[in-house]
mmCIF file of N, CA and C in Angstrom:
data_model
loop_
_atom_site.group_PDB
_atom_site.id
_atom_site.type_symbol
_atom_site.label_atom_id
_atom_site.label_comp_id
_atom_site.label_asym_id
_atom_site.label_seq_id
_atom_site.Cartn_x
_atom_site.Cartn_y
_atom_site.Cartn_z
ATOM 1 N N UNK A 1 4.387 -12.445 59.393
ATOM 2 C CA UNK A 1 3.440 -13.534 59.396
ATOM 3 C C UNK A 1 2.498 -13.433 58.195
ATOM 4 N N UNK A 2 2.116 -12.216 57.804
ATOM 5 C CA UNK A 2 1.178 -12.050 56.701
ATOM 6 C C UNK A 2 1.793 -12.423 55.357
ATOM 7 N N UNK A 3 3.103 -12.469 55.281
ATOM 8 C CA UNK A 3 3.762 -12.866 54.041
ATOM 9 C C UNK A 3 4.363 -14.267 54.129
ATOM 10 N N UNK A 4 4.850 -14.641 55.294
ATOM 11 C CA UNK A 4 5.512 -15.939 55.432
ATOM 12 C C UNK A 4 4.538 -17.109 55.485
ATOM 13 N N UNK A 5 3.452 -16.968 56.205
ATOM 14 C CA UNK A 5 2.495 -18.073 56.322
ATOM 15 C C UNK A 5 1.838 -18.414 54.979
ATOM 16 N N UNK A 6 1.371 -17.432 54.195
ATOM 17 C CA UNK A 6 0.856 -17.795 52.865
ATOM 18 C C UNK A 6 1.926 -18.443 51.985
ATOM 19 N N UNK A 7 3.179 -18.013 52.139
ATOM 20 C CA UNK A 7 4.257 -18.642 51.379
ATOM 21 C C UNK A 7 4.468 -20.088 51.778
ATOM 22 N N UNK A 8 4.397 -20.360 53.074
ATOM 23 C CA UNK A 8 4.554 -21.733 53.551
ATOM 24 C C UNK A 8 3.394 -22.611 53.089
ATOM 25 N N UNK A 9 2.184 -22.074 53.132
ATOM 26 C CA UNK A 9 1.013 -22.828 52.669
ATOM 27 C C UNK A 9 1.115 -23.101 51.173
ATOM 28 N N UNK A 10 1.516 -22.083 50.410
ATOM 29 C CA UNK A 10 1.662 -22.259 48.961
ATOM 30 C C UNK A 10 2.733 -23.293 48.644
ATOM 31 N N UNK A 11 3.845 -23.251 49.358
ATOM 32 C CA UNK A 11 4.927 -24.206 49.102
ATOM 33 C C UNK A 11 4.527 -25.623 49.491
ATOM 34 N N UNK A 12 3.805 -25.765 50.577
ATOM 35 C CA UNK A 12 3.416 -27.097 51.062
ATOM 36 C C UNK A 12 2.403 -27.773 50.136
ATOM 37 N N UNK A 13 1.398 -27.009 49.685
ATOM 38 C CA UNK A 13 0.322 -27.604 48.899
ATOM 39 C C UNK A 13 0.550 -27.527 47.390
ATOM 40 N N UNK A 14 1.314 -26.549 46.920
ATOM 41 C CA UNK A 14 1.490 -26.329 45.478
ATOM 42 C C UNK A 14 2.977 -26.178 45.153
ATOM 43 N N UNK A 15 3.749 -27.217 45.343
ATOM 44 C CA UNK A 15 5.208 -27.124 45.169
ATOM 45 C C UNK A 15 5.616 -26.766 43.748
ATOM 46 N N UNK A 16 4.859 -27.189 42.758
ATOM 47 C CA UNK A 16 5.227 -26.883 41.372
ATOM 48 C C UNK A 16 5.021 -25.412 41.032
ATOM 49 N N UNK A 17 3.958 -24.820 41.543
ATOM 50 C CA UNK A 17 3.620 -23.423 41.229
ATOM 51 C C UNK A 17 3.527 -22.570 42.483
ATOM 52 N N UNK A 18 4.368 -22.805 43.469
ATOM 53 C CA UNK A 18 4.204 -22.145 44.759
ATOM 54 C C UNK A 18 4.379 -20.637 44.666
ATOM 55 N N UNK A 19 5.217 -20.157 43.767
ATOM 56 C CA UNK A 19 5.422 -18.705 43.651
ATOM 57 C C UNK A 19 4.164 -18.018 43.128
ATOM 58 N N UNK A 20 3.526 -18.630 42.148
ATOM 59 C CA UNK A 20 2.294 -18.063 41.591
ATOM 60 C C UNK A 20 1.172 -18.078 42.628
ATOM 61 N N UNK A 21 1.038 -19.190 43.337
ATOM 62 C CA UNK A 21 0.001 -19.306 44.367
ATOM 63 C C UNK A 21 0.272 -18.328 45.498
ATOM 64 N N UNK A 22 1.527 -18.182 45.896
ATOM 65 C CA UNK A 22 1.889 -17.234 46.956
ATOM 66 C C UNK A 22 1.532 -15.809 46.541
ATOM 67 N N UNK A 23 1.811 -15.456 45.290
ATOM 68 C CA UNK A 23 1.481 -14.119 44.797
ATOM 69 C C UNK A 23 -0.025 -13.890 44.813
ATOM 70 N N UNK A 24 -0.804 -14.880 44.421
ATOM 71 C CA UNK A 24 -2.264 -14.752 44.444
ATOM 72 C C UNK A 24 -2.759 -14.553 45.872
ATOM 73 N N UNK A 25 -2.210 -15.311 46.814
ATOM 74 C CA UNK A 25 -2.621 -15.169 48.216
ATOM 75 C C UNK A 25 -2.269 -13.790 48.760
ATOM 76 N N UNK A 26 -1.113 -13.256 48.387
ATOM 77 C CA UNK A 26 -0.705 -11.928 48.841
ATOM 78 C C UNK A 26 -1.585 -10.853 48.202
ATOM 79 N N UNK A 27 -1.888 -11.010 46.917
ATOM 80 C CA UNK A 27 -2.700 -10.010 46.225
ATOM 81 C C UNK A 27 -4.125 -9.948 46.756
ATOM 82 N N UNK A 28 -4.628 -11.044 47.315
ATOM 83 C CA UNK A 28 -5.978 -11.006 47.869
ATOM 84 C C UNK A 28 -6.065 -10.087 49.085
ATOM 85 N N UNK A 29 -4.933 -9.820 49.713
ATOM 86 C CA UNK A 29 -4.935 -8.900 50.855
ATOM 87 C C UNK A 29 -5.051 -7.445 50.417
ATOM 88 N N UNK A 30 -4.825 -7.151 49.131
ATOM 89 C CA UNK A 30 -4.942 -5.780 48.642
ATOM 90 C C UNK A 30 -6.367 -5.252 48.748
ATOM 91 N N UNK A 31 -7.331 -6.141 48.731
ATOM 92 C CA UNK A 31 -8.730 -5.726 48.828
ATOM 93 C C UNK A 31 -8.968 -4.962 50.122
ATOM 94 N N UNK A 32 -8.258 -5.312 51.165
ATOM 95 C CA UNK A 32 -8.466 -4.673 52.459
ATOM 96 C C UNK A 32 -7.674 -3.383 52.640
ATOM 97 N N UNK A 33 -6.871 -2.981 51.673
ATOM 98 C CA UNK A 33 -6.120 -1.728 51.799
ATOM 99 C C UNK A 33 -7.035 -0.509 51.826
ATOM 100 N N UNK A 34 -8.183 -0.602 51.187
ATOM 101 C CA UNK A 34 -9.087 0.542 51.183
ATOM 102 C C UNK A 34 -9.697 0.808 52.552
ATOM 103 N N UNK A 35 -9.580 -0.111 53.476
ATOM 104 C CA UNK A 35 -10.053 0.122 54.840
ATOM 105 C C UNK A 35 -9.229 1.208 55.518
ATOM 106 N N UNK A 36 -7.981 1.371 55.097
ATOM 107 C CA UNK A 36 -7.131 2.407 55.682
ATOM 108 C C UNK A 36 -7.566 3.805 55.258
ATOM 109 N N UNK A 37 -8.310 3.919 54.171
ATOM 110 C CA UNK A 37 -8.785 5.219 53.696
ATOM 111 C C UNK A 37 -10.103 5.633 54.343
ATOM 112 N N UNK A 38 -10.754 4.723 55.020
ATOM 113 C CA UNK A 38 -12.055 5.011 55.634
ATOM 114 C C UNK A 38 -11.876 5.766 56.944
ATOM 115 N N UNK A 39 -12.866 6.579 57.256
ATOM 116 C CA UNK A 39 -12.872 7.308 58.522
ATOM 117 C C UNK A 39 -14.177 7.007 59.231
ATOM 118 N N UNK A 40 -14.154 6.378 60.380
ATOM 119 C CA UNK A 40 -13.030 5.750 61.073
ATOM 120 C C UNK A 40 -12.609 4.473 60.360
ATOM 121 N N UNK A 41 -11.412 4.002 60.666
ATOM 122 C CA UNK A 41 -10.893 2.809 60.004
ATOM 123 C C UNK A 41 -11.778 1.606 60.299
ATOM 124 N N UNK A 42 -12.252 1.476 61.521
ATOM 125 C CA UNK A 42 -13.116 0.351 61.889
ATOM 126 C C UNK A 42 -14.381 0.868 62.541
ATOM 127 N N UNK A 43 -15.499 0.328 62.135
ATOM 128 C CA UNK A 43 -16.782 0.647 62.745
ATOM 129 C C UNK A 43 -17.608 -0.633 62.800
ATOM 130 N N UNK A 44 -18.055 -0.992 63.983
ATOM 131 C CA UNK A 44 -18.810 -2.238 64.149
ATOM 132 C C UNK A 44 -20.136 -2.218 63.415
ATOM 133 N N UNK A 45 -20.751 -1.070 63.300
ATOM 134 C CA UNK A 45 -22.096 -0.993 62.740
ATOM 135 C C UNK A 45 -22.116 -0.697 61.251
ATOM 136 N N UNK A 46 -20.953 -0.558 60.629
ATOM 137 C CA UNK A 46 -20.899 -0.202 59.212
ATOM 138 C C UNK A 46 -20.765 -1.459 58.361
ATOM 139 N N UNK A 47 -21.502 -1.499 57.267
ATOM 140 C CA UNK A 47 -21.372 -2.570 56.285
ATOM 141 C C UNK A 47 -20.333 -2.132 55.251
ATOM 142 N N UNK A 48 -19.381 -2.981 54.950
ATOM 143 C CA UNK A 48 -18.301 -2.623 54.033
ATOM 144 C C UNK A 48 -18.766 -2.518 52.588
ATOM 145 N N UNK A 49 -19.816 -3.251 52.233
ATOM 146 C CA UNK A 49 -20.264 -3.251 50.846
ATOM 147 C C UNK A 49 -20.800 -1.872 50.482
ATOM 148 N N UNK A 50 -20.255 -1.331 49.427
ATOM 149 C CA UNK A 50 -20.595 -0.020 48.870
ATOM 150 C C UNK A 50 -20.138 1.145 49.756
ATOM 151 N N UNK A 51 -19.355 0.896 50.782
ATOM 152 C CA UNK A 51 -18.764 1.976 51.574
ATOM 153 C C UNK A 51 -17.302 2.155 51.191
ATOM 154 N N UNK A 52 -16.561 1.074 51.158
ATOM 155 C CA UNK A 52 -15.154 1.129 50.765
ATOM 156 C C UNK A 52 -15.046 1.073 49.246
ATOM 157 N N UNK A 53 -13.984 1.646 48.718
ATOM 158 C CA UNK A 53 -13.800 1.733 47.266
ATOM 159 C C UNK A 53 -13.754 0.346 46.624
ATOM 160 N N UNK A 54 -12.968 -0.543 47.186
ATOM 161 C CA UNK A 54 -12.825 -1.875 46.589
ATOM 162 C C UNK A 54 -13.936 -2.835 46.987
ATOM 163 N N UNK A 55 -14.903 -2.356 47.762
ATOM 164 C CA UNK A 55 -16.056 -3.173 48.128
ATOM 165 C C UNK A 55 -17.327 -2.644 47.468
ATOM 166 N N UNK A 56 -17.175 -1.862 46.417
ATOM 167 C CA UNK A 56 -18.339 -1.338 45.712
ATOM 168 C C UNK A 56 -18.900 -2.418 44.792
ATOM 169 N N UNK A 57 -20.106 -2.206 44.331
ATOM 170 C CA UNK A 57 -20.723 -3.187 43.450
ATOM 171 C C UNK A 57 -19.958 -3.302 42.136
ATOM 172 N N UNK A 58 -19.364 -2.196 41.667
ATOM 173 C CA UNK A 58 -18.586 -2.239 40.429
ATOM 174 C C UNK A 58 -17.303 -3.041 40.605
ATOM 175 N N UNK A 59 -16.657 -2.901 41.741
ATOM 176 C CA UNK A 59 -15.419 -3.645 41.989
ATOM 177 C C UNK A 59 -15.695 -5.123 42.225
ATOM 178 N N UNK A 60 -16.825 -5.434 42.838
ATOM 179 C CA UNK A 60 -17.168 -6.831 43.095
ATOM 180 C C UNK A 60 -17.506 -7.549 41.791
ATOM 181 N N UNK A 61 -18.198 -6.856 40.898
ATOM 182 C CA UNK A 61 -18.582 -7.468 39.618
ATOM 183 C C UNK A 61 -17.391 -7.501 38.730
#
């Protein structure tokens, strides 16, 4: 679902460049890969900004 639905959306709305749009949509999910490196993986009281590697101020800028 995480790969097929963005592909369907890209194909439906951007038929001329659907492959490029699909790749951009898939690459945006890479930002959340750094959540797997955190201990614990999920914490309700933690702010992601400046805690995860890809959510640092340097990565955002």
